[in-house]
C-alpha atoms as an extended CHARMM CRD file, in Angstrom:
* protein
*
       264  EXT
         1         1  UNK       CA             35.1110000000       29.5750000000       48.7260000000  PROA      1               0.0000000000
         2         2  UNK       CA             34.8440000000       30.5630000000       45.0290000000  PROA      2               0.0000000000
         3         3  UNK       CA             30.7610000000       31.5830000000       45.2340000000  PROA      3               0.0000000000
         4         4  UNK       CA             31.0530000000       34.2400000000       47.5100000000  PROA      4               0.0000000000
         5         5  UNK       CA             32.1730000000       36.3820000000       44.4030000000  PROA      5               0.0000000000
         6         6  UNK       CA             29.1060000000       35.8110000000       42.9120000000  PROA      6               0.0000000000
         7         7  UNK       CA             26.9670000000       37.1670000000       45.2200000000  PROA      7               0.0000000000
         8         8  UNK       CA             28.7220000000       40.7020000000       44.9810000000  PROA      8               0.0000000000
         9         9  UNK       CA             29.9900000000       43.2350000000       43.3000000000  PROA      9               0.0000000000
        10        10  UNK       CA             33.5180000000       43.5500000000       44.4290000000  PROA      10              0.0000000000
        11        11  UNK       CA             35.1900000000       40.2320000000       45.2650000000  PROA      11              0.0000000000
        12        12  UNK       CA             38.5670000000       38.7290000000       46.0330000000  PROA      12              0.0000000000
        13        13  UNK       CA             38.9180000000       36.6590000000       43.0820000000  PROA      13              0.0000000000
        14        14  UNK       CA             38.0060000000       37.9140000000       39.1440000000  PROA      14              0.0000000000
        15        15  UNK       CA             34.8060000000       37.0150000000       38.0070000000  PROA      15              0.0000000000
        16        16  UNK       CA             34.5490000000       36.8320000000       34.4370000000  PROA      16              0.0000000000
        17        17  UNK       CA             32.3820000000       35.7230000000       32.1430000000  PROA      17              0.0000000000
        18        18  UNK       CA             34.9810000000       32.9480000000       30.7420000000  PROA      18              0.0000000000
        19        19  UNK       CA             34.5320000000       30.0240000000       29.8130000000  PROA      19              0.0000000000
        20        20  UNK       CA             30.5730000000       30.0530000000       28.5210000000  PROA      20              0.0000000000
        21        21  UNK       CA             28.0000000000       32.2570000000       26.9650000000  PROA      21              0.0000000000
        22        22  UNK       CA             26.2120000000       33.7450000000       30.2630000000  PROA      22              0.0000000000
        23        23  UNK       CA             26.2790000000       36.9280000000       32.3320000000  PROA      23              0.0000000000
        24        24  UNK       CA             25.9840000000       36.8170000000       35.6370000000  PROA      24              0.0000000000
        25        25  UNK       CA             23.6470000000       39.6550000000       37.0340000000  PROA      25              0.0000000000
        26        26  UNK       CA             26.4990000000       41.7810000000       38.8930000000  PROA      26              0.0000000000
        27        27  UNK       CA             29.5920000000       44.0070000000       38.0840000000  PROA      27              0.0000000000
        28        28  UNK       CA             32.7490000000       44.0060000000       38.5560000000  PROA      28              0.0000000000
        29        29  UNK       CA             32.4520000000       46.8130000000       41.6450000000  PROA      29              0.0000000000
        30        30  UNK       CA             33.4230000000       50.5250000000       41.6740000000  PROA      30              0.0000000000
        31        31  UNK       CA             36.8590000000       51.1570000000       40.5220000000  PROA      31              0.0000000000
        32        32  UNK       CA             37.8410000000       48.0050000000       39.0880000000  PROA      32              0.0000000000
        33        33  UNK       CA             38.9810000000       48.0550000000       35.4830000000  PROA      33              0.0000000000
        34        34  UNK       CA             38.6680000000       44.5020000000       33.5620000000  PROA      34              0.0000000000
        35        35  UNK       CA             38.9800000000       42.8340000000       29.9190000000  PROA      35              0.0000000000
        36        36  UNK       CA             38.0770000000       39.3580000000       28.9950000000  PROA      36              0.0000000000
        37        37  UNK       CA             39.6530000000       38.1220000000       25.6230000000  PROA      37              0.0000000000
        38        38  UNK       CA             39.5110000000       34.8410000000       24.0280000000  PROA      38              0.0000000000
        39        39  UNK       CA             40.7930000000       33.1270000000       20.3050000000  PROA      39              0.0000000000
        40        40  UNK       CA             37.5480000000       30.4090000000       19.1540000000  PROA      40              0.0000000000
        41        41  UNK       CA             37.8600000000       28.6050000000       16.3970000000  PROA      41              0.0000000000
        42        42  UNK       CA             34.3280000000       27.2740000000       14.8400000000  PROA      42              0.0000000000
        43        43  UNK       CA             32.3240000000       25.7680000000       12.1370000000  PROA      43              0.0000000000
        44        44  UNK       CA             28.7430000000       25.5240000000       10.7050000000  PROA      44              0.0000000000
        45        45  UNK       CA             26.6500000000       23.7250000000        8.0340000000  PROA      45              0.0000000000
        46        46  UNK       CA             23.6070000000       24.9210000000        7.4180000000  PROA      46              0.0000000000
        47        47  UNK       CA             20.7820000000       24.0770000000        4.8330000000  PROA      47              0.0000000000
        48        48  UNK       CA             18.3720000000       26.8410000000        3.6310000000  PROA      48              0.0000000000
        49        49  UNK       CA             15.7660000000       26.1720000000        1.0080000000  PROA      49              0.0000000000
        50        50  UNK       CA             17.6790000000       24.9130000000       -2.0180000000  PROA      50              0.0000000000
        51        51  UNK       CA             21.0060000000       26.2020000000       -0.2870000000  PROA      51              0.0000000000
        52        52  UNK       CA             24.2160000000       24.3900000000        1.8470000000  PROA      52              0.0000000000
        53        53  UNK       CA             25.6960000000       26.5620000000        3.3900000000  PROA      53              0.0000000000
        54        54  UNK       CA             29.5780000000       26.0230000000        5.3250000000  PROA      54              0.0000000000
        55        55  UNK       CA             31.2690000000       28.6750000000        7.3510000000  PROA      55              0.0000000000
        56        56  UNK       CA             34.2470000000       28.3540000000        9.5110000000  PROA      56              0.0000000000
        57        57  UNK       CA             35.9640000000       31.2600000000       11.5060000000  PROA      57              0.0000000000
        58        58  UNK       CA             39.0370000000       31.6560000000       13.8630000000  PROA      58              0.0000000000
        59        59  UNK       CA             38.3180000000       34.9280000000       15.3740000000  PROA      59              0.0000000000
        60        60  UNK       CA             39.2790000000       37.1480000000       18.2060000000  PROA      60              0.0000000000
        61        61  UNK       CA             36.4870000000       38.2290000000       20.9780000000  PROA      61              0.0000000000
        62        62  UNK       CA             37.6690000000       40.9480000000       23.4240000000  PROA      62              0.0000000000
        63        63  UNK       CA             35.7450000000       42.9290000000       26.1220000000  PROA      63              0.0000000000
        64        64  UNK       CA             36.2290000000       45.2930000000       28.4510000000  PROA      64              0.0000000000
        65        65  UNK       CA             34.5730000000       45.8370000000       31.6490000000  PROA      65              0.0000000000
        66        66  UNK       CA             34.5050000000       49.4810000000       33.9190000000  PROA      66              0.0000000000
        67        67  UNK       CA             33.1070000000       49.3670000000       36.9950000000  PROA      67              0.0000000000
        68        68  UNK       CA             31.4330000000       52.7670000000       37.6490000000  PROA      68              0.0000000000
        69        69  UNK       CA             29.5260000000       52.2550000000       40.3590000000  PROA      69              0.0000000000
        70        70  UNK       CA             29.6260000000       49.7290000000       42.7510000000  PROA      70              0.0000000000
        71        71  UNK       CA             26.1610000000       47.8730000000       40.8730000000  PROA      71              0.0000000000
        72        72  UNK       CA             26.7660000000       49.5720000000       37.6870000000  PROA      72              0.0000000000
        73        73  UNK       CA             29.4830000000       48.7270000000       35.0420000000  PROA      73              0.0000000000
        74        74  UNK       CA             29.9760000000       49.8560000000       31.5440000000  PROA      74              0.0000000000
        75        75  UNK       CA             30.8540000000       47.4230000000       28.8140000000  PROA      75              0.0000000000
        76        76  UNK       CA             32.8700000000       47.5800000000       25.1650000000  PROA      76              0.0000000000
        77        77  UNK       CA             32.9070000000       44.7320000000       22.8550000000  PROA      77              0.0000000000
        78        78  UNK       CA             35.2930000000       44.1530000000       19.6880000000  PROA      78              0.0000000000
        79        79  UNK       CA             35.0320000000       40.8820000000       17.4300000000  PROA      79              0.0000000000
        80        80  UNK       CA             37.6890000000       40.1740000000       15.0000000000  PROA      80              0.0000000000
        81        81  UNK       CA             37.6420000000       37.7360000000       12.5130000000  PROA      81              0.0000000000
        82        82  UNK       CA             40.9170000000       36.3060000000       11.5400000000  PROA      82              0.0000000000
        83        83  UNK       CA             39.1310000000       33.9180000000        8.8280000000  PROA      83              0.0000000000
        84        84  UNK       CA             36.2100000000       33.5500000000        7.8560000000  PROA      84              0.0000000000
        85        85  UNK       CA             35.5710000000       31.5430000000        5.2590000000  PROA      85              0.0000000000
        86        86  UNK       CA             32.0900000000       30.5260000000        3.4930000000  PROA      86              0.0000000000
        87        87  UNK       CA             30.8370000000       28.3910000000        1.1030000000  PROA      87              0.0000000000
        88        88  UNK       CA             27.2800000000       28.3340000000       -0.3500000000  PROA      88              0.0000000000
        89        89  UNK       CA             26.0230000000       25.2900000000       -2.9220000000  PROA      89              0.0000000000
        90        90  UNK       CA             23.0980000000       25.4970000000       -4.6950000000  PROA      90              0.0000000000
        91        91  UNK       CA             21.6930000000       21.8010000000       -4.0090000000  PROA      91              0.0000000000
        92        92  UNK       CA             19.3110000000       21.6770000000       -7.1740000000  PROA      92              0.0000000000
        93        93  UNK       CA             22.2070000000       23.0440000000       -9.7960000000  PROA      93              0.0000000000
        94        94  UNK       CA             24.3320000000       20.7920000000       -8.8240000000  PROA      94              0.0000000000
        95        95  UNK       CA             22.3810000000       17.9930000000       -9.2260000000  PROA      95              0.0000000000
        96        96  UNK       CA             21.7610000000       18.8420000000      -12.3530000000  PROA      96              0.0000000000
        97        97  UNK       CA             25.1290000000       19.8130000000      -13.6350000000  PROA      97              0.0000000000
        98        98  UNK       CA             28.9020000000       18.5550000000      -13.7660000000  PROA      98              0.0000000000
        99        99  UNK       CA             30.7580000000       22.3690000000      -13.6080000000  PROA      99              0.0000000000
       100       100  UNK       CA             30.8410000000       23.6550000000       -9.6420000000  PROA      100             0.0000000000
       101       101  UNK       CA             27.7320000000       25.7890000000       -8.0350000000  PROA      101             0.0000000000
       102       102  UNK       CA             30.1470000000       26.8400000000       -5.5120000000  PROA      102             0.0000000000
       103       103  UNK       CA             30.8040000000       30.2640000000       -3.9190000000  PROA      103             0.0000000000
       104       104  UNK       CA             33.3000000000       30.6130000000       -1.8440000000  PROA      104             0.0000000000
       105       105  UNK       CA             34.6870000000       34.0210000000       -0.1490000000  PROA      105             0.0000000000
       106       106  UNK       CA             37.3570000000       34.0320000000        2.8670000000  PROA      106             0.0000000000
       107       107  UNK       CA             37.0950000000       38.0040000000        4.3070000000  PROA      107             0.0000000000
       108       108  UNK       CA             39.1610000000       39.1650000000        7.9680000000  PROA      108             0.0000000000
       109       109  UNK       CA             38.7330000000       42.1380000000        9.7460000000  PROA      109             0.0000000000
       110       110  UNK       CA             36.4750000000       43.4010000000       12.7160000000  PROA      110             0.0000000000
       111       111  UNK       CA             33.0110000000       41.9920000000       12.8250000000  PROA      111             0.0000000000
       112       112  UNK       CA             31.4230000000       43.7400000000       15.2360000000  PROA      112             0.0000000000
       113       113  UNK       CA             32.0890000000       46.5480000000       18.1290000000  PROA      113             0.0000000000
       114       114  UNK       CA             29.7110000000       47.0320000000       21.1220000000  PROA      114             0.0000000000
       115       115  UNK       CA             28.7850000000       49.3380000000       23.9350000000  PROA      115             0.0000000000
       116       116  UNK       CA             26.5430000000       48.5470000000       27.1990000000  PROA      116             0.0000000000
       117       117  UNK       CA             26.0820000000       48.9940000000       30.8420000000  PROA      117             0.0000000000
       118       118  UNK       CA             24.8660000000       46.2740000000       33.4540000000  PROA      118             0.0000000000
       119       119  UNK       CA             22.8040000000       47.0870000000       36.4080000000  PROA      119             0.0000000000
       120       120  UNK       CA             22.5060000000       44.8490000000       39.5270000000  PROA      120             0.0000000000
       121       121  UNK       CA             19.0400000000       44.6710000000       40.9840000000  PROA      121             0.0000000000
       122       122  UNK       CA             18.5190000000       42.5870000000       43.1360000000  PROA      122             0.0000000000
       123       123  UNK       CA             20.9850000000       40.1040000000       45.3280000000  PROA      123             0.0000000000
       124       124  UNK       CA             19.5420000000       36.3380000000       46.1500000000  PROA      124             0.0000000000
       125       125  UNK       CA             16.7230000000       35.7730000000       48.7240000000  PROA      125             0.0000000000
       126       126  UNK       CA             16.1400000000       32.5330000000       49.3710000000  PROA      126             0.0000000000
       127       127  UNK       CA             14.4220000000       31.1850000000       46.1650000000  PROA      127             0.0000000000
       128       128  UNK       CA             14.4050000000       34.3750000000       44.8730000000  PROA      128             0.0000000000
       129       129  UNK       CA             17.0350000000       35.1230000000       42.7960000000  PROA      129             0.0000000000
       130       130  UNK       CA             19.6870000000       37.7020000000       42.4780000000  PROA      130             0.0000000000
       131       131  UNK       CA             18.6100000000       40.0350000000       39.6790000000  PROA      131             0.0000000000
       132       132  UNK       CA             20.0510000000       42.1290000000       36.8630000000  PROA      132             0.0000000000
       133       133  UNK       CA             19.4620000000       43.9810000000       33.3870000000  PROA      133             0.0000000000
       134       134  UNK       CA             22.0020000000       44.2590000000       30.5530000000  PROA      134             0.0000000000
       135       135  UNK       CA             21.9420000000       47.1230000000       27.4970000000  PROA      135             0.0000000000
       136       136  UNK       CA             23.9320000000       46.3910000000       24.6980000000  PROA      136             0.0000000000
       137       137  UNK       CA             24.4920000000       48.6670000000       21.3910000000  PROA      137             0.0000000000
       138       138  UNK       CA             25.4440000000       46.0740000000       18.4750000000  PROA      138             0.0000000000
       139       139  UNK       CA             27.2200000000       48.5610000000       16.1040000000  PROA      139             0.0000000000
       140       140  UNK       CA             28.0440000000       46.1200000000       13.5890000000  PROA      140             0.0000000000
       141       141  UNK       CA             31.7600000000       45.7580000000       11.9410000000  PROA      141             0.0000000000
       142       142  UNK       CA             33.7010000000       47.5210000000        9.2400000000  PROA      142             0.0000000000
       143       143  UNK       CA             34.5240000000       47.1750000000        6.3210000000  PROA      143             0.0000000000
       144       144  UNK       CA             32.6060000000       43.8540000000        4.7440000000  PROA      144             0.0000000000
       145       145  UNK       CA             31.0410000000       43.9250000000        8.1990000000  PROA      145             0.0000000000
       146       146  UNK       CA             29.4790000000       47.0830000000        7.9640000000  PROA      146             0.0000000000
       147       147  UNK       CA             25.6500000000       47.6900000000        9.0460000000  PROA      147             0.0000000000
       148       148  UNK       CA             23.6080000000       50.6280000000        8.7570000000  PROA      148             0.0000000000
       149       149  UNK       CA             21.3970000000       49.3560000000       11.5200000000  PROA      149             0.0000000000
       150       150  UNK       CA             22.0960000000       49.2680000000       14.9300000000  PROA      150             0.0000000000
       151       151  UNK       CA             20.7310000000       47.0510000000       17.1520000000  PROA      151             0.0000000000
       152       152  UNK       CA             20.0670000000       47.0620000000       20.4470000000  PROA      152             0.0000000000
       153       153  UNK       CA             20.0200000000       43.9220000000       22.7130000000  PROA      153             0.0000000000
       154       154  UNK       CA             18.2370000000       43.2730000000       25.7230000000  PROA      154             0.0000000000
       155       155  UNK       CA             19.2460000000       40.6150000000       28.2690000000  PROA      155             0.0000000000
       156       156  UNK       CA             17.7770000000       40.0060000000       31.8090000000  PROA      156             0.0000000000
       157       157  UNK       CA             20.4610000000       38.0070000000       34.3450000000  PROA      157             0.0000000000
       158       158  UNK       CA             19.2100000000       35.5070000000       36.9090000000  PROA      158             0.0000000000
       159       159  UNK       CA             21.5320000000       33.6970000000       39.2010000000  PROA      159             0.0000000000
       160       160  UNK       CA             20.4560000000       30.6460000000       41.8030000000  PROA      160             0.0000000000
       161       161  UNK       CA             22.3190000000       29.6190000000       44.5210000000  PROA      161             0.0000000000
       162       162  UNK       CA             21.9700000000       25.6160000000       44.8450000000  PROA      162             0.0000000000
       163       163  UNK       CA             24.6320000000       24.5270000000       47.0000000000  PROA      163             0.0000000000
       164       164  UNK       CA             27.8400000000       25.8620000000       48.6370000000  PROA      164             0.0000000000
       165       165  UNK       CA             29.3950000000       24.9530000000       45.6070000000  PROA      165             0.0000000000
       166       166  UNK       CA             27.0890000000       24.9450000000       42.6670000000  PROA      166             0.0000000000
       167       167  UNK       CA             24.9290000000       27.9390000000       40.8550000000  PROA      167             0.0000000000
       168       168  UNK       CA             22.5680000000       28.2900000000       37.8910000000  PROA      168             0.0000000000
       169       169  UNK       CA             22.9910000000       31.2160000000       35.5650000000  PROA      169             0.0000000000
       170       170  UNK       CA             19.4960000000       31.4180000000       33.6630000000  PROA      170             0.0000000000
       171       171  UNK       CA             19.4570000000       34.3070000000       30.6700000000  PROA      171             0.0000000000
       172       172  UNK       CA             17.2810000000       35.4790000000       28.4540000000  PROA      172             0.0000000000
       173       173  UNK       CA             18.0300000000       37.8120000000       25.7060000000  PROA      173             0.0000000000
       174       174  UNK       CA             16.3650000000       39.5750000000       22.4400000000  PROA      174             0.0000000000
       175       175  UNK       CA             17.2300000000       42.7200000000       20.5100000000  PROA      175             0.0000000000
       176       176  UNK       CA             15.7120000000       45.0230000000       18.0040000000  PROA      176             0.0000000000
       177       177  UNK       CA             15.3550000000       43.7730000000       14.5750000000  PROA      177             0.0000000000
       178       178  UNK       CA             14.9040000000       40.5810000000       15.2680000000  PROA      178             0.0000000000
       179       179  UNK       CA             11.7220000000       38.5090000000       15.7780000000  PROA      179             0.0000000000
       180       180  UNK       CA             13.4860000000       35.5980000000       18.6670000000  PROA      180             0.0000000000
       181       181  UNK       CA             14.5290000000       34.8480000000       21.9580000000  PROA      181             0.0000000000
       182       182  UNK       CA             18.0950000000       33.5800000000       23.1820000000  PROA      182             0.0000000000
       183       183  UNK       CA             17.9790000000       31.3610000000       26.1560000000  PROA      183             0.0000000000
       184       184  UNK       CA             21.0980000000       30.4740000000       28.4080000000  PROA      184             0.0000000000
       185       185  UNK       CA             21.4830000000       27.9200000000       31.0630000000  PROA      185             0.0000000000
       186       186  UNK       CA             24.8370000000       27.5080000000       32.9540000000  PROA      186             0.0000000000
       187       187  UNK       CA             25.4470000000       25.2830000000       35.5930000000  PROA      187             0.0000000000
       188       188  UNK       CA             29.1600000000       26.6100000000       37.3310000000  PROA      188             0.0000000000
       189       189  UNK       CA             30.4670000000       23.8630000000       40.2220000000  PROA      189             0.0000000000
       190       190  UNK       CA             33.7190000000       24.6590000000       42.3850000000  PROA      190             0.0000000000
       191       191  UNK       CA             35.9020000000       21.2400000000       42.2960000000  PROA      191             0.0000000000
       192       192  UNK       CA             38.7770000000       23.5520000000       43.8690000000  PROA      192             0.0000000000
       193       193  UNK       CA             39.0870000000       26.9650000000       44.9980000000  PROA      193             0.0000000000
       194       194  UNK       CA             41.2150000000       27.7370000000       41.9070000000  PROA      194             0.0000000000
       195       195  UNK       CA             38.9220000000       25.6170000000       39.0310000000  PROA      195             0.0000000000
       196       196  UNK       CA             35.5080000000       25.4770000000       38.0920000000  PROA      196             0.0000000000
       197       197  UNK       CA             33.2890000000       23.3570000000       35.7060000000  PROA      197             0.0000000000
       198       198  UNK       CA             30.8560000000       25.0290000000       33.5770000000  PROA      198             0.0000000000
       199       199  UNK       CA             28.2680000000       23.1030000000       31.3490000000  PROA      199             0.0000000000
       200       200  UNK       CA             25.6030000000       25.0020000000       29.7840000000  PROA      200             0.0000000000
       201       201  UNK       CA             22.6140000000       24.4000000000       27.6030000000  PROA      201             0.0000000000
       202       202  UNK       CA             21.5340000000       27.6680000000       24.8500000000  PROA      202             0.0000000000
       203       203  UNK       CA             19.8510000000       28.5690000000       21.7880000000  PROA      203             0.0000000000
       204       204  UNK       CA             17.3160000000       30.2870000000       20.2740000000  PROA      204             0.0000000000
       205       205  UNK       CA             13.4340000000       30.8010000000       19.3860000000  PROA      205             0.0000000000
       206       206  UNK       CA             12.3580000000       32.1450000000       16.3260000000  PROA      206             0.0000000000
       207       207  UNK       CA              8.8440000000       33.6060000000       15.7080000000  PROA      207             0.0000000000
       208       208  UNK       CA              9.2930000000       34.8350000000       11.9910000000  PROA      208             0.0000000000
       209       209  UNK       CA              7.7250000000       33.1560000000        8.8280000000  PROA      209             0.0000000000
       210       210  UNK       CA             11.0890000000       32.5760000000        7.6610000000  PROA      210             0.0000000000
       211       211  UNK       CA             12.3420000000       30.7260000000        9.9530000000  PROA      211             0.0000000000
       212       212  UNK       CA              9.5740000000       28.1470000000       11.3300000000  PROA      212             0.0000000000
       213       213  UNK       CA             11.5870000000       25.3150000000        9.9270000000  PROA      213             0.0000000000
       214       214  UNK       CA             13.9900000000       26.1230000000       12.8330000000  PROA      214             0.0000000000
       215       215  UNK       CA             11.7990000000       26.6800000000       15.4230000000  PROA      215             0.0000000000
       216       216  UNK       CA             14.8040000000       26.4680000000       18.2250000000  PROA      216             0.0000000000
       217       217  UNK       CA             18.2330000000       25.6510000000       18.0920000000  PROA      217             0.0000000000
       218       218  UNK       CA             19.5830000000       24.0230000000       20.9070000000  PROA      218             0.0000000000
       219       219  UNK       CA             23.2610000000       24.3850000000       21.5900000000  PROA      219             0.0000000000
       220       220  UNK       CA             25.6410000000       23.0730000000       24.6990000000  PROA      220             0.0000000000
       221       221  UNK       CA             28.5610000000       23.8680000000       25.7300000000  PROA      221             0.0000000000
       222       222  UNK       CA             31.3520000000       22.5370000000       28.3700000000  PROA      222             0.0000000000
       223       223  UNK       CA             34.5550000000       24.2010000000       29.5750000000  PROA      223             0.0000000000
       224       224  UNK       CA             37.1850000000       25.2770000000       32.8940000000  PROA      224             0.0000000000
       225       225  UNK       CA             38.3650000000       28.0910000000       34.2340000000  PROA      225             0.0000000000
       226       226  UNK       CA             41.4660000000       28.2450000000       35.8880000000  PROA      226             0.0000000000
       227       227  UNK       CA             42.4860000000       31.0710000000       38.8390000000  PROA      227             0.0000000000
       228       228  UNK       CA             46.4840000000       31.4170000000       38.2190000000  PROA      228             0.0000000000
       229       229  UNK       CA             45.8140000000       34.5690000000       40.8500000000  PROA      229             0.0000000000
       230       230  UNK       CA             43.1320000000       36.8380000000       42.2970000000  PROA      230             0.0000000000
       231       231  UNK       CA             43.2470000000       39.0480000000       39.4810000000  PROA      231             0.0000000000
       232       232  UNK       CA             43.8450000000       36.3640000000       36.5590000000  PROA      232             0.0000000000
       233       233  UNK       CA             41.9460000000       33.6270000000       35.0360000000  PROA      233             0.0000000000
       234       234  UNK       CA             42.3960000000       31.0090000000       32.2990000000  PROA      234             0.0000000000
       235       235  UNK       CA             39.8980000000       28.9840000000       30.4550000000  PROA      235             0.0000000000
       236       236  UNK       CA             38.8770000000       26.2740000000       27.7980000000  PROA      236             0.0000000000
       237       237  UNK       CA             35.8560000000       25.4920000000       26.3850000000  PROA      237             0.0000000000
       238       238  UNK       CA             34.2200000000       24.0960000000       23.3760000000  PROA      238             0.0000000000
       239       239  UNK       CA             30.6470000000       23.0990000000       22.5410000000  PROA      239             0.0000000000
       240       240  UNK       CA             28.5150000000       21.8790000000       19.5500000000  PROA      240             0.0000000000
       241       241  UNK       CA             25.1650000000       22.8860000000       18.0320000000  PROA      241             0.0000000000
       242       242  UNK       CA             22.1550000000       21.1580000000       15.9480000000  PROA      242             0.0000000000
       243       243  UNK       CA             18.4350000000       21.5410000000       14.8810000000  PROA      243             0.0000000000
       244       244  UNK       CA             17.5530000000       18.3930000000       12.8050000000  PROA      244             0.0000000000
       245       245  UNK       CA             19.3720000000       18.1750000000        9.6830000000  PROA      245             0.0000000000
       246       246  UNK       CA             19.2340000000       21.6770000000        8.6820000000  PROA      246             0.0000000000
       247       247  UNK       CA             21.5860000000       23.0760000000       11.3100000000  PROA      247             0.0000000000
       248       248  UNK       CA             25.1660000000       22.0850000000       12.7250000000  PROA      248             0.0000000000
       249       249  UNK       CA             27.9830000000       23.1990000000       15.0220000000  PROA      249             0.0000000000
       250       250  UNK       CA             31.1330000000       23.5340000000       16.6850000000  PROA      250             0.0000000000
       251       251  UNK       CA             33.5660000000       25.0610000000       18.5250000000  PROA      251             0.0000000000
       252       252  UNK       CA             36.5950000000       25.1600000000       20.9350000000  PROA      252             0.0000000000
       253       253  UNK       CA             37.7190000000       28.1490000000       22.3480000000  PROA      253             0.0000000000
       254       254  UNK       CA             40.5190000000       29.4050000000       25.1650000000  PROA      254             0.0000000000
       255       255  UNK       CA             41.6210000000       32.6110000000       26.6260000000  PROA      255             0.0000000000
       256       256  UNK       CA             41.6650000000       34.5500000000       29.6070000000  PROA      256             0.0000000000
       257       257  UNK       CA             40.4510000000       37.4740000000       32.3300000000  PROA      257             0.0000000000
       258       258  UNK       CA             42.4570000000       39.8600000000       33.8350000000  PROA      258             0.0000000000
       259       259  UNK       CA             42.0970000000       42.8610000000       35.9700000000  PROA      259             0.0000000000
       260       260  UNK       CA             43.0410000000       45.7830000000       37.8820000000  PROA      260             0.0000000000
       261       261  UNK       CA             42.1110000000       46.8910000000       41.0250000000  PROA      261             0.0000000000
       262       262  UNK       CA             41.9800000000       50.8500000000       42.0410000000  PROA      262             0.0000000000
       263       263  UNK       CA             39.2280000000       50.6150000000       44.7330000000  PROA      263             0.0000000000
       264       264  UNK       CA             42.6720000000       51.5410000000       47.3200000000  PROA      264             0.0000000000
């Protein structure tokens, strides 16, 4: 059955982290070289003070996955944005006048580039769960993208065993230079032993002045994923986002996991 992969490093079939937003807390196993790579296309309104903000992108999200020891992997991230357009409206000018308080810019190019390791802890026992810690350098984008601060996220992986056929993902992230906490919740269920349903529930907790009129933004997300071999995956998923009236989203997103295997 599908779960045993997910109790180990090294499994039969690819375990990726397609379709959803959570890590599980293992590797991919010693030797095994994998990428994950996906095309999302997504929008969101906004409202800050006096501002409406709009911004939808059709971007690229790639990453690749080294398994350097057998509960150790190293991980590299690339993010390209094929469009991104956004449009900001200041609510009170144009209220107050007939010409357009519009700005609108449409940019491309790569939006951020990453670098981390994963380390397995701890495998299930009993209600204990199986245990792991992710590093991640955020080293920004190029170009319009560009940062002169890099960040450094945080993220510790639980995983539950419920039934023969259904676990919980729980994770919870933060970073440096930021003042919140990202929550994940993923359900995975086995209908076959070639697809799985994943449904997850995510967002995040600010604890900056600026942002107490979003406290938390809850987000959910559903999607499939699709085993066309032991070593290849497919998926589709899409998902929405709100907080109020001040905060909107969507997406739908597809792609696919592939790797290769030189543990012989």
């Amino acid at each position: 059955m599908f779960f045993h992969y997910q109790f180990s490093q090294y499994t039969e079939k690819i375990g990726s982290g397609r379709p959803g937003q959570a890590n599980g807390p293992f590797g991919v196993g010693k030797n095994i070289y994998q990428v994950q790579t996906g095309f999302r296309l997504s929008e969101v309104d906004s409202e800050y003070f006096i501002f409406k903000l709009n911004t939808e992108i059709i971007d690229n999200s790639t990453m690749f996955r080294i398994g350097l020891f057998e509960r150790t992997e190293l991980r590299a991230g690339i993010d390209y944005n094929i469009r991104d357009k956004f449009r900001e409206e200041n609510t009170v000018l144009q209220s107050q006048s007939r010409t357009s308080n519009r700005e609108e810019r449409v940019l491309n190019g790569v939006s951020n580039m990453s670098l981390g390791i994963r380390q397995n802890l701890t495998q299930q026992k009993k209600a204990l769960p199986a245990i792991g810690i992710q590093a991640t350098a955020l080293l920004g984008g190029l170009n319009d993208y560009k940062t002169d601060v890099v960040a450094v996220q945080f993220r510790l992986l639980l995983q539950h065993k419920i039934t023969k056929n259904l676990l919980l993902n729980t994770n919870l992230t933060t970073a440096t230079e930021t003042e919140n906490l990202s929550y994940t919740f993923s359900l995975n269920y086995l209908i076959t032993p070639s697809i799985r349903l994943v449904g997850e529930m995510y967002g995040v907790a600010y604890f900056n002045e600026v942002n107490l009129e979003k406290d938390v933004t809850n987000n959910f997300d559903f999607g499939i994923g699709y085993w066309i071999s032991d070593n290849l995956q497919v998926d589709l998923f899409g998902g929405f986002g709100y907080n109020g009236s001040t905060f909107r989203s969507k997406f739908i997103s597809t792609g696919l996991s592939y790797r290769i295997n030189r543990r012989n």
